Coordinates of N, CA and C in Angstrom, one line a residue:
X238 N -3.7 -20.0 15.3 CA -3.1 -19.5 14.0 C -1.6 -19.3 14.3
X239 N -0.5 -19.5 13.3 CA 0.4 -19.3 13.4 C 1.6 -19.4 12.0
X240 N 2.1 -18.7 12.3 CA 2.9 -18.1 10.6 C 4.5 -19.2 11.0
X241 N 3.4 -20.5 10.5 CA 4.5 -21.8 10.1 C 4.2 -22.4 8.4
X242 N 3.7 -21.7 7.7 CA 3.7 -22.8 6.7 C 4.6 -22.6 5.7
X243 N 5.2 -23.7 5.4 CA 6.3 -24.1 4.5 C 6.5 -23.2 3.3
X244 N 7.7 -23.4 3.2 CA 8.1 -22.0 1.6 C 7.4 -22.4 0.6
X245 N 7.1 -21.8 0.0 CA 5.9 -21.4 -1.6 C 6.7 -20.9 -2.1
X246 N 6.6 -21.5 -3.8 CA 7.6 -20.9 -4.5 C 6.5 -20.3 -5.5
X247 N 6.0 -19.1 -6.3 CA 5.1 -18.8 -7.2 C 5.7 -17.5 -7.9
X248 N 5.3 -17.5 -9.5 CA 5.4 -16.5 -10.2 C 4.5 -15.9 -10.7
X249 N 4.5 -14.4 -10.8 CA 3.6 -13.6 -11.6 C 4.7 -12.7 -12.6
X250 N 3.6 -12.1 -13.3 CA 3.9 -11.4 -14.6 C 4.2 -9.7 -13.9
X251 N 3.9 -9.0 -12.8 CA 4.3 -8.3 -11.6 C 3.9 -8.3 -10.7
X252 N 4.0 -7.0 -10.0 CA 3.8 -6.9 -8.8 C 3.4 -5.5 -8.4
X253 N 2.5 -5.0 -7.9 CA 1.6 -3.6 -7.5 C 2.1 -3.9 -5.8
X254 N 2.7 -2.8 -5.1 CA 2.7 -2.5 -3.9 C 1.9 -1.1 -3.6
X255 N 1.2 -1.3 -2.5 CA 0.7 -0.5 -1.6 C 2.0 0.3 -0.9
X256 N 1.7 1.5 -0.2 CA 2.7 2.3 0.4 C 3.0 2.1 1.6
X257 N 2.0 3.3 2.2 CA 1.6 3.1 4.0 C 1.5 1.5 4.3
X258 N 2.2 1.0 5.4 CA 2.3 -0.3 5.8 C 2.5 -1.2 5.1
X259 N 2.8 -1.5 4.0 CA 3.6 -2.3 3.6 C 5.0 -1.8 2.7
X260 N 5.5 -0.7 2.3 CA 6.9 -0.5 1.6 C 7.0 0.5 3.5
X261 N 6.6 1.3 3.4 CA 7.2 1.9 4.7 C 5.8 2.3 6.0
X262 N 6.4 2.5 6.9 CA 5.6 2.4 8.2 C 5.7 3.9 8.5
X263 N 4.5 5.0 8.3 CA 4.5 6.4 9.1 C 3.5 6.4 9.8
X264 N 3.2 5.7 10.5 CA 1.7 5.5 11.3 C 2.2 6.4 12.4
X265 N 3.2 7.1 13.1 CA 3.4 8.1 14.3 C 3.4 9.2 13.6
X266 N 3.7 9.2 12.5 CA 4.0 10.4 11.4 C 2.5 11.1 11.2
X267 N 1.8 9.7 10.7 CA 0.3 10.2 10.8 C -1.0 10.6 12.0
X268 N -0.3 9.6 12.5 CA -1.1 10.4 13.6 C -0.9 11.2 14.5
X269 N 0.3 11.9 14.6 CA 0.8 13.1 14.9 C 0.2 14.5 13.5
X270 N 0.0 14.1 12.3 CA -0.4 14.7 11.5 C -1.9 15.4 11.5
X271 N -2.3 14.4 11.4 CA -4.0 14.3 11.9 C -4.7 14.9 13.0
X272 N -3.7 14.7 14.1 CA -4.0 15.6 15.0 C -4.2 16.9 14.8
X273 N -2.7 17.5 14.4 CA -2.8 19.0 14.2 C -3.6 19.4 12.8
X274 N -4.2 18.6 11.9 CA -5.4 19.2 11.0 C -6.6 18.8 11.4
X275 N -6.8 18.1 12.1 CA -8.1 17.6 13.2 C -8.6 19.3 13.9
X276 N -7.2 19.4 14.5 CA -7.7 21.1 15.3 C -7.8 22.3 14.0
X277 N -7.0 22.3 13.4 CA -7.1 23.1 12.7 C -8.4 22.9 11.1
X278 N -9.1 22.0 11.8 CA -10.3 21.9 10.6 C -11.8 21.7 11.4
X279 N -11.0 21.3 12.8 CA -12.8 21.4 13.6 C -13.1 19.9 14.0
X280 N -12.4 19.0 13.6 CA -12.6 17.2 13.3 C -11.8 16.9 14.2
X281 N -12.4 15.8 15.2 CA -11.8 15.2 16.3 C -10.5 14.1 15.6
X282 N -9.5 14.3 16.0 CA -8.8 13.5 15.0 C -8.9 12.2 15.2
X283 N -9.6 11.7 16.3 CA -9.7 10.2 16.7 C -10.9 9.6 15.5
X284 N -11.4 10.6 15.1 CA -12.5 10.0 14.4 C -12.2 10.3 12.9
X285 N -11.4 10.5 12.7 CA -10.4 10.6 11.6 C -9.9 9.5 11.9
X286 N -8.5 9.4 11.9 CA -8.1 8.1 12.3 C -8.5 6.4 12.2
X287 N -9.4 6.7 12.6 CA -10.5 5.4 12.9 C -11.1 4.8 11.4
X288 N -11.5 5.9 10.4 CA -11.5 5.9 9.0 C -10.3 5.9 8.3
X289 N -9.2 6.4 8.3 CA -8.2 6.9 7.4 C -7.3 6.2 6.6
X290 N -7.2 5.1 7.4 CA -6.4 4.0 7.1 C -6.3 3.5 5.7
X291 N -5.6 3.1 4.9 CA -5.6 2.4 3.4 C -6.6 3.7 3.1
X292 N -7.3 4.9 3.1 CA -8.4 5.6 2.2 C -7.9 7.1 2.2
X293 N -8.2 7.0 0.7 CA -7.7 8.1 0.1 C -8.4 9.7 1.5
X294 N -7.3 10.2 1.8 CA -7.7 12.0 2.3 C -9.0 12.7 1.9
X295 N -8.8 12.6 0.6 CA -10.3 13.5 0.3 C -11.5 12.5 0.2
X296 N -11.3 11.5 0.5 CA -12.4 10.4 0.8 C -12.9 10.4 2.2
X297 N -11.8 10.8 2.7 CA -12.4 10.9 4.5 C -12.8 12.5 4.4
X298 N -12.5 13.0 3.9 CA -12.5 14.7 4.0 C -14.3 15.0 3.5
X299 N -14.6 14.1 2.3 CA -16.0 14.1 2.0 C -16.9 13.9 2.9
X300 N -16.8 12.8 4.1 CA -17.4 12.5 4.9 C -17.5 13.8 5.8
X301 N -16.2 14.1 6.7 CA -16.2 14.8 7.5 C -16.1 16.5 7.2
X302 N -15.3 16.9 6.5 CA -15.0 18.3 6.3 C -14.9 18.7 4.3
X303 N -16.6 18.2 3.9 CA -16.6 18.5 2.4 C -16.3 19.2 2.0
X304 N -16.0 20.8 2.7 CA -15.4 22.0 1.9 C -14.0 21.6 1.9
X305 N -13.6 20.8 2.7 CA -11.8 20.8 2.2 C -11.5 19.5 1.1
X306 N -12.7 18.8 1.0 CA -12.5 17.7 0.0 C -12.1 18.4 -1.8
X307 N -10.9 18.9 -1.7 CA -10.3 19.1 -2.6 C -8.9 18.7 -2.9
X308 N -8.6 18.6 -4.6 CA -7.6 18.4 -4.4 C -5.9 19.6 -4.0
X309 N -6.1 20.5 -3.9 CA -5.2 21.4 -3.8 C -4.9 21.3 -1.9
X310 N -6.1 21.3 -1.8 CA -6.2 21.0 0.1 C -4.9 19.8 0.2
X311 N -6.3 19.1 -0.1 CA -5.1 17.4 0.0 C -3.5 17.6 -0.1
X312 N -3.6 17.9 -1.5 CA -2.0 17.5 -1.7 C -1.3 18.8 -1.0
X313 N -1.9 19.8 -0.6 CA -0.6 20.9 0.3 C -1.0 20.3 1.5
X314 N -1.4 19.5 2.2 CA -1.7 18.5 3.5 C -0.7 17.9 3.8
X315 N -0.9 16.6 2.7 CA 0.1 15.5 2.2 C 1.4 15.7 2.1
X316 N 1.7 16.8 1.6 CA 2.9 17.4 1.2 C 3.9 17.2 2.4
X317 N 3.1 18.2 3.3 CA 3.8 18.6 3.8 C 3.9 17.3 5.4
X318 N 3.3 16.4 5.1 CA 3.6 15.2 6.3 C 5.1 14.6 6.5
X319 N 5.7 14.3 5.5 CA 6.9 14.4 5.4 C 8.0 15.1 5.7
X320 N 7.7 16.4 5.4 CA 8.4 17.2 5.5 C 8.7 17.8 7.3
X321 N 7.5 17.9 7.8 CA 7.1 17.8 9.4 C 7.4 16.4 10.4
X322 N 7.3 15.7 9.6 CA 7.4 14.3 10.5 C 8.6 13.0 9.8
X323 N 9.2 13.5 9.3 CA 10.5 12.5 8.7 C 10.7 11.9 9.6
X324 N 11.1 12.1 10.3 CA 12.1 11.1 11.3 C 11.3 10.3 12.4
X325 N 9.6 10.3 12.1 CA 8.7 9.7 12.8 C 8.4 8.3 11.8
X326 N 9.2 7.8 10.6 CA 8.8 6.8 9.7 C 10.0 6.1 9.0
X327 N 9.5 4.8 9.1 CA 10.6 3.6 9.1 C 10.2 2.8 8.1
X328 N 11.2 1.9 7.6 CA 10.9 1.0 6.5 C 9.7 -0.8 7.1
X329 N 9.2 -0.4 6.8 CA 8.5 -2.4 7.2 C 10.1 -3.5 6.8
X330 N 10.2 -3.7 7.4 CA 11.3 -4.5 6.9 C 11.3 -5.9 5.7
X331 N 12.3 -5.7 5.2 CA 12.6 -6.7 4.0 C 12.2 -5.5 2.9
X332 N 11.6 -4.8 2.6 CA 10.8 -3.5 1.8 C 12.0 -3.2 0.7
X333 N 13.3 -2.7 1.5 CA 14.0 -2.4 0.8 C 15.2 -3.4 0.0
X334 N 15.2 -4.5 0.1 CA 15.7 -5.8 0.2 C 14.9 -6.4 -1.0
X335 N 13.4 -6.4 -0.8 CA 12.8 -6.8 -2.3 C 12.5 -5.7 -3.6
X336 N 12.5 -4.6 -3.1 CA 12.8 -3.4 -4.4 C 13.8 -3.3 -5.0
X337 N 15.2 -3.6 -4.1 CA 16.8 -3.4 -4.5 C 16.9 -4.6 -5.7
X338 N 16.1 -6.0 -5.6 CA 16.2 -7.0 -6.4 C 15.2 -7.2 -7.7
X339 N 14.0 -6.8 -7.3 CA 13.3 -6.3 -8.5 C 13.7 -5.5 -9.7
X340 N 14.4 -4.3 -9.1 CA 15.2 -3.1 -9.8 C 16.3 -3.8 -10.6
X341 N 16.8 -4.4 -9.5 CA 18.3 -5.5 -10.1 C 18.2 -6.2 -11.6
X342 N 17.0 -7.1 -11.4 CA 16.6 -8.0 -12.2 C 15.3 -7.0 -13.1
X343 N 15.5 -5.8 -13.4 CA 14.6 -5.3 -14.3 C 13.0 -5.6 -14.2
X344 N 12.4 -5.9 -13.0 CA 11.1 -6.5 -12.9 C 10.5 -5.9 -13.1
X345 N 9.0 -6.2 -13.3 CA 7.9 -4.8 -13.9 C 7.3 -4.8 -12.4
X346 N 7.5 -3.9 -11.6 CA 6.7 -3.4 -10.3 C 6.1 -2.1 -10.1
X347 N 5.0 -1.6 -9.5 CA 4.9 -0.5 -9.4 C 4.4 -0.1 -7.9
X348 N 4.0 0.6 -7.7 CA 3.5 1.6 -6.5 C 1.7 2.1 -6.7
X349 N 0.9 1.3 -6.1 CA -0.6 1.8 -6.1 C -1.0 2.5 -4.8
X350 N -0.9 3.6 -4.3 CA -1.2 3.7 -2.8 C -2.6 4.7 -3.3
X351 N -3.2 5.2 -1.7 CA -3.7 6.2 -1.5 C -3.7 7.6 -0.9
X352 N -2.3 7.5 -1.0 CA -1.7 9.0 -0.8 C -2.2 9.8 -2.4
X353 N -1.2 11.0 -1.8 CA -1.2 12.0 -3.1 C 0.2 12.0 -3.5
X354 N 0.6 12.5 -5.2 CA 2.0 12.2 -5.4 C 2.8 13.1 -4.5
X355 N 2.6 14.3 -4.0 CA 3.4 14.8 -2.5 C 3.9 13.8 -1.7
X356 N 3.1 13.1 -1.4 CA 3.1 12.3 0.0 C 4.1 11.3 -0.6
X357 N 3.6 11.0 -1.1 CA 4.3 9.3 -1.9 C 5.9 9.6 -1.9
X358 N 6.6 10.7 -3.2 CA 7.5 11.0 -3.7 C 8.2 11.9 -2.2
X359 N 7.6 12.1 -1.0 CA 8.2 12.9 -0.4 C 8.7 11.9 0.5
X360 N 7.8 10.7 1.0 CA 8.6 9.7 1.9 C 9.7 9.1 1.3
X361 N 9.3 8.5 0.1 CA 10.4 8.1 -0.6 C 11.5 8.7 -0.6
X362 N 11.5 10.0 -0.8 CA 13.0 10.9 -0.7 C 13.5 10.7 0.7
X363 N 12.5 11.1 1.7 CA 12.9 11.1 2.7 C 13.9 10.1 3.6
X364 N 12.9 8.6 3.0 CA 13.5 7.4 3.2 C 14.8 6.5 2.1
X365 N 14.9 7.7 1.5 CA 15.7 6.9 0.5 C 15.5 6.0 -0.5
X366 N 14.3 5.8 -0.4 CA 13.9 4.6 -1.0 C 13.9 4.8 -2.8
X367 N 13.6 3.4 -3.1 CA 14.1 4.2 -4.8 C 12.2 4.1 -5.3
X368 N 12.1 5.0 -6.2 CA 11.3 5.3 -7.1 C 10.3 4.7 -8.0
X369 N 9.2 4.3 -8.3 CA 8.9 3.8 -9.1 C 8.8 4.2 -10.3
X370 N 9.3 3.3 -11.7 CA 8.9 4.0 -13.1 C 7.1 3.9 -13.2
X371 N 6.3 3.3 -12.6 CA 4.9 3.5 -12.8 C 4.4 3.6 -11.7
X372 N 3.3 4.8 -11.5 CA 3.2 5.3 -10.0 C 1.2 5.7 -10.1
X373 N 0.8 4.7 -9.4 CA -1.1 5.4 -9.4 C -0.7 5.9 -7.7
X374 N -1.3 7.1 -7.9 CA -1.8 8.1 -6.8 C -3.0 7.8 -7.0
X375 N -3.6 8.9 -5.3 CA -5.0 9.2 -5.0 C -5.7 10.0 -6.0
X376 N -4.8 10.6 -6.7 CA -4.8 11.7 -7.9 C -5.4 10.9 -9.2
X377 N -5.1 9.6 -9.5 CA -5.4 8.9 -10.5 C -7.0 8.6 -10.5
X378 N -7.0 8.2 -9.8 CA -8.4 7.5 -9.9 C -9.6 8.0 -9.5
X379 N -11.0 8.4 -10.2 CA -12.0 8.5 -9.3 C -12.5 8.4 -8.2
X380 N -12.4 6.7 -7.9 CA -13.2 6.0 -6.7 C -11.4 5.6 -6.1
X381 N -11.7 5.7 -4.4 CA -10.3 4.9 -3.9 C -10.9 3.6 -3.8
X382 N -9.8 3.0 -2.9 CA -10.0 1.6 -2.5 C -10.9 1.9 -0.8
X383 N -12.0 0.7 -0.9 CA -11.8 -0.8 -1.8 C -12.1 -0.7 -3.0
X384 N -12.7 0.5 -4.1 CA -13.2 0.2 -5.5 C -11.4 0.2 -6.4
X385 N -11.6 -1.3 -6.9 CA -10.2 -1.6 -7.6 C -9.9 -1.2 -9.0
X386 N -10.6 0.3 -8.6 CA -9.8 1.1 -10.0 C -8.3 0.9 -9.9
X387 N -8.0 1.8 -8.9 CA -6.2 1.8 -8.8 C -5.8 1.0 -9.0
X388 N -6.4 -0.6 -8.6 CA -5.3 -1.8 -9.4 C -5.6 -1.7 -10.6
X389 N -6.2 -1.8 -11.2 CA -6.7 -2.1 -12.6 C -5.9 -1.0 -13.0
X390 N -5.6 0.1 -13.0 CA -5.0 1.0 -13.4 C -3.4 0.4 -13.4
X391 N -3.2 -0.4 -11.9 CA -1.8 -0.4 -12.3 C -1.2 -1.7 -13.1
X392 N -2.9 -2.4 -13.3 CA -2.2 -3.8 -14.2 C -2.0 -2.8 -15.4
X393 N -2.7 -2.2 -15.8 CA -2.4 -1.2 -17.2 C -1.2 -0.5 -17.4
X394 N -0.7 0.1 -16.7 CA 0.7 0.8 -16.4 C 1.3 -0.2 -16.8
X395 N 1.3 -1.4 -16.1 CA 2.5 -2.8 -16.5 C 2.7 -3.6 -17.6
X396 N 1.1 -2.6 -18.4 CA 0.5 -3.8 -19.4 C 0.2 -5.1 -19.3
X397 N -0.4 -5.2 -18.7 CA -0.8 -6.7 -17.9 C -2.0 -7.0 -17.9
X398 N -2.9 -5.8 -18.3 CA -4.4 -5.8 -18.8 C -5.7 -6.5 -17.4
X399 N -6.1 -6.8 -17.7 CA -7.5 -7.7 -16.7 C -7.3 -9.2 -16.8
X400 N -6.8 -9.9 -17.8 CA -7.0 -11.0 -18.4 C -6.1 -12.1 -17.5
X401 N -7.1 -12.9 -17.0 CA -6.1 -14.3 -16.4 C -5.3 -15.0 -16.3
X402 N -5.2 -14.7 -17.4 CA -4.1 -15.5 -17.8 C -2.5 -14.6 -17.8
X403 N -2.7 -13.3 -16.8 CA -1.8 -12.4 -16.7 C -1.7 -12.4 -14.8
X404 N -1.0 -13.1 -14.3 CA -1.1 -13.3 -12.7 C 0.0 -11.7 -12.4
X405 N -0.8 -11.3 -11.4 CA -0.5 -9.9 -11.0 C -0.3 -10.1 -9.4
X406 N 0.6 -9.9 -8.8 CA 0.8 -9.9 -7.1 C 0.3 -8.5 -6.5
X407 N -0.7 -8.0 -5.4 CA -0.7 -7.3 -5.0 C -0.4 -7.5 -3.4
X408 N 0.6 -6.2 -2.9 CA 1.3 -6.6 -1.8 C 0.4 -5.5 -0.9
X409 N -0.1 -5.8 -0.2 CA -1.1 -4.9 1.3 C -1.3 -5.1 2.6
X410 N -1.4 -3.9 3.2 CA -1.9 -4.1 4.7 C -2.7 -4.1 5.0
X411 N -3.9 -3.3 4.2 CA -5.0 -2.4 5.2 C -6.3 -3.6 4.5
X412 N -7.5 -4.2 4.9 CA -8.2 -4.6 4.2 C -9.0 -4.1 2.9
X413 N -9.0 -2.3 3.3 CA -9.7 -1.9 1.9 C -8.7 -1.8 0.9
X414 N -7.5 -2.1 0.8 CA -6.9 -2.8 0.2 C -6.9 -4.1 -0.9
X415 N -6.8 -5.2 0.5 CA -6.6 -6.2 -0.1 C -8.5 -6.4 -1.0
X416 N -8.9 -6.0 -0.8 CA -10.2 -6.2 -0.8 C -10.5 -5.8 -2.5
X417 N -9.8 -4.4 -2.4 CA -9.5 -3.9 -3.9 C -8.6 -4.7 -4.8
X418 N -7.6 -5.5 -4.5 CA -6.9 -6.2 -5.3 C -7.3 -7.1 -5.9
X419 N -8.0 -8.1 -4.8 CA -8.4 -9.1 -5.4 C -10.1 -8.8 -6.4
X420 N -10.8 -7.5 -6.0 CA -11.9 -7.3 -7.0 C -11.3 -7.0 -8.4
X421 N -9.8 -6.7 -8.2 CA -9.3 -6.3 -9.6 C -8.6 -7.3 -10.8
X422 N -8.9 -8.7 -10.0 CA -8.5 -10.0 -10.3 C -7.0 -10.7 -10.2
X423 N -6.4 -9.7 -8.7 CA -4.9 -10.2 -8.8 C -5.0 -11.2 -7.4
X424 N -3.7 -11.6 -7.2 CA -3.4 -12.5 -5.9 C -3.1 -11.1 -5.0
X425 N -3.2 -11.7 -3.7 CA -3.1 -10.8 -3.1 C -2.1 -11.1 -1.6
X426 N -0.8 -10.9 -1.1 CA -0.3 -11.0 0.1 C -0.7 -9.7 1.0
X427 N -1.2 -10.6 2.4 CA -2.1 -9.8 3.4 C -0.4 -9.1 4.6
X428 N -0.2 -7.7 4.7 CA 0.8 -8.0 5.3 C -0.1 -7.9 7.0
X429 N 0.6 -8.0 8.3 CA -0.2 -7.8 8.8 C 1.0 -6.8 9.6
X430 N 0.7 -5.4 9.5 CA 1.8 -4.3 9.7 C 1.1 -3.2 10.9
X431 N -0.4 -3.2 10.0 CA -1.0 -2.0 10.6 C -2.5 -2.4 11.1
X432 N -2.8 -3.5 10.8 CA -4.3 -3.7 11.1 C -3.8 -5.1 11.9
X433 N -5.2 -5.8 12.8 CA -4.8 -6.8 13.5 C -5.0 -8.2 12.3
X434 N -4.4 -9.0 12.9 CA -4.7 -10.5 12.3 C -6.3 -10.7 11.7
X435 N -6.7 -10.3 12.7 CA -8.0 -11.0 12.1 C -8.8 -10.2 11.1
X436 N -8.4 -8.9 11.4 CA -8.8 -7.8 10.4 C -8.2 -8.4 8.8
X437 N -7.2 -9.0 8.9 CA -6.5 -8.7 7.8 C -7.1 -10.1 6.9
X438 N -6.9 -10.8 8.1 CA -7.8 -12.6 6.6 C -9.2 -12.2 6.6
X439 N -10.1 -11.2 7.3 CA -11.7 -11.2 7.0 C -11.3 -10.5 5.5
X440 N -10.5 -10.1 5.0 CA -10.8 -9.3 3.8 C -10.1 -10.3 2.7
X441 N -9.5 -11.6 3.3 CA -9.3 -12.9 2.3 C -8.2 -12.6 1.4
X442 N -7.2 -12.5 1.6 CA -5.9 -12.1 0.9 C -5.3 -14.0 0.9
X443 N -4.7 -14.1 -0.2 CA -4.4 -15.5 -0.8 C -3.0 -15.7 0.3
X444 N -2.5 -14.7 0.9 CA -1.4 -15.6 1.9 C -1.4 -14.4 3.1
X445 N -1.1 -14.6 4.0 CA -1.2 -13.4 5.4 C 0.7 -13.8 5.7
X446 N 1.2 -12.4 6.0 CA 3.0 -12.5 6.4 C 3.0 -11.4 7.6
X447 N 3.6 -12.0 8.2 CA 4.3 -10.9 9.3 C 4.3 -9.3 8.4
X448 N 5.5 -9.3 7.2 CA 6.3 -8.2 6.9 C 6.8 -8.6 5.8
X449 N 7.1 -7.5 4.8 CA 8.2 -8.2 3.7 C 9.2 -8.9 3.6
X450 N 9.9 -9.4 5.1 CA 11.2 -10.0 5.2 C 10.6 -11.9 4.7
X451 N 9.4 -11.8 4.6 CA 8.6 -13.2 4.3 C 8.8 -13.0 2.7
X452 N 9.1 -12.2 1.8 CA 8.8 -12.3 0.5 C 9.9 -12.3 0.1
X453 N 10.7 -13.4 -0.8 CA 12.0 -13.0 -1.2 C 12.0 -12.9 -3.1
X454 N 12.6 -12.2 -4.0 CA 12.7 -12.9 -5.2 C 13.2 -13.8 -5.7
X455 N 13.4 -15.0 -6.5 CA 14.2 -16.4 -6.7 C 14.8 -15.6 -8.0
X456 N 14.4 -15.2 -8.6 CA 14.6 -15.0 -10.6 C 13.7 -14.3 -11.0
X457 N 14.3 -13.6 -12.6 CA 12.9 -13.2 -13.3 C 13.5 -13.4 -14.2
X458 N 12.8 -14.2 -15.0 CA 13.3 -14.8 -16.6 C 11.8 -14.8 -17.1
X459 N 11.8 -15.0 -18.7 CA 10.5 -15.3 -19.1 C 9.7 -14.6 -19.1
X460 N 9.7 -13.0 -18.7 CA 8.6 -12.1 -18.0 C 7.7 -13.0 -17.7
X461 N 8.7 -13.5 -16.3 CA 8.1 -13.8 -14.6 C 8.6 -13.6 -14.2
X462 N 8.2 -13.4 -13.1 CA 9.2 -12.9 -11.3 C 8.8 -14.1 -10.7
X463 N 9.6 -14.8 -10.3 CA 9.4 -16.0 -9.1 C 9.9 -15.4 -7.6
X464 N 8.7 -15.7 -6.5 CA 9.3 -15.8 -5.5 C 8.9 -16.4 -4.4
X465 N 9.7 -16.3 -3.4 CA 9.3 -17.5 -2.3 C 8.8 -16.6 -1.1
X466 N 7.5 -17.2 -0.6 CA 6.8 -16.7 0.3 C 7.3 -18.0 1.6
X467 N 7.6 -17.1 3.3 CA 7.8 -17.9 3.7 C 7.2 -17.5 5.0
X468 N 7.3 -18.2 6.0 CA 6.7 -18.8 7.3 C 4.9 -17.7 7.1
X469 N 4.5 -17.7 5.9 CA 2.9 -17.6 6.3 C 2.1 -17.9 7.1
X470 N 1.2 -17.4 7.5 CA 0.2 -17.9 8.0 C -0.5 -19.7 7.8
X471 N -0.2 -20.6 8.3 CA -0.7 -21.7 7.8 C -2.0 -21.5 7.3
X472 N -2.1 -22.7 6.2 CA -2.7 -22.2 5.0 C -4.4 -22.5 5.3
X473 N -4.3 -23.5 6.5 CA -5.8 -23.8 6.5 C -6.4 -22.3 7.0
X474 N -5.4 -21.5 7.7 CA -6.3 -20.6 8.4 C -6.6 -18.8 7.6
X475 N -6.5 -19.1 5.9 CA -6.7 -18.2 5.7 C -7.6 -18.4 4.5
X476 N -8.8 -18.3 4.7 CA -10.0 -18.4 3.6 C -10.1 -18.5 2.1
X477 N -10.2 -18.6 1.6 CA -9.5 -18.6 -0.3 C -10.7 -18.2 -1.0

């Protein structure tokens, strides 16, 4: 396998980004985090960890420590990861390069993660990064991912509804992720940031990239965003 295949030029009506590992990278931030509520809740944090990934907190929390599976727990948790660990989290690169152009050209994009809005709004500050006008948290939804409420939620935010004939990009790392996107009927770019390669095409994402610096915008006229996907994963080696 190898991330040679020729530029792709394709447009959708938007675009839903994931957080953790694909707009920014806190994976030292978090596992430095986890630790110290690992001790302080009785939970080996390796075995935390091992679960946590792309899934909502109080989802892992249900499993392992149901009395804290709340939301007030969560989000004074969440909160405060940022605020403790700033300087342990970096941008995935290209991240800020395709938001600054989206924004530019008025594009309809939003933010679907499985953080809580603490967490979300606090790296972003942290990192500078700019904001989304439409934002699904862990907070939004019943079920996390892989159940693709949250997408579905954020084609609605964009107005972009369920319907096919409305092509929606979802941009992810983690497979219960991409796994959620595509049950929500969008395209899906696999990034491979935080999980291994092979983790990331078992869950069948329509293109696998290094990192955002693979995704550029061309235009958005028409309400569409055109853009070019580059040195992919060659295309036989990713399932469809």
């Amino acid at each position: 396998m190898s991330y040679s295949a020729p530029p792709e030029t394709v447009s959708f009506h938007g675009l839903l980004f994931d957080m953790d590992g694909t707009i920014i990278d806190s994976t030292a931030a978090v596992v430095k985090h986890w630790h110290t509520i690992g001790a302080e809740i009785g939970v080996d944090p390796k075995v935390i960890l091992e679960t946590s990934h792309g899934r909502r907190s109080i989802d892992v929390l249900k499993i392992l420590r149901p009395d804290k599976a709340n939301w007030e727990y969560v989000r004074n948790m969440e909160g405060l990861l940022p605020k403790l660990y700033g300087k342990d989290a970096v941008e995935i690169p290209g991240a800020r390069a395709l938001l600054d152009s989206l924004i530019a050209a008025n594009a309809p994009w939003a933010i679907v993660t499985s953080g809580t809005l603490p967490l979300v709004t606090g790296w972003l500050d942290v990192l500078k990064l700019p904001h989304p006008e439409y934002l699904v948290t862990a907070e939004s939804v019943k079920n996390g991912k892989p159940d693709p409420a949250c997408y579905q939620l954020g084609r609605d935010k964009l107005q972009l509804g369920s319907g096919a004939e409305k092509d929606v990009l979802v941009l992810e790392d983690s497979p219960a992720g991409i796994i959620a996107g595509k049950a929500a009927g969008c395209k899906v770019i696999g990034l491979v940031t935080s999980h291994t390669l092979e983790q990331v095409v078992a869950a069948e994402p329509d293109w696998v990239v290094r990192d955002l610096e693979s995704v550029n915008m061309v235009s958005c006229e028409g309400g569409q965003v055109t853009l070019q996907i580059s040195d992919a994963l060659v295309a036989a080696a990713v399932p469809k």
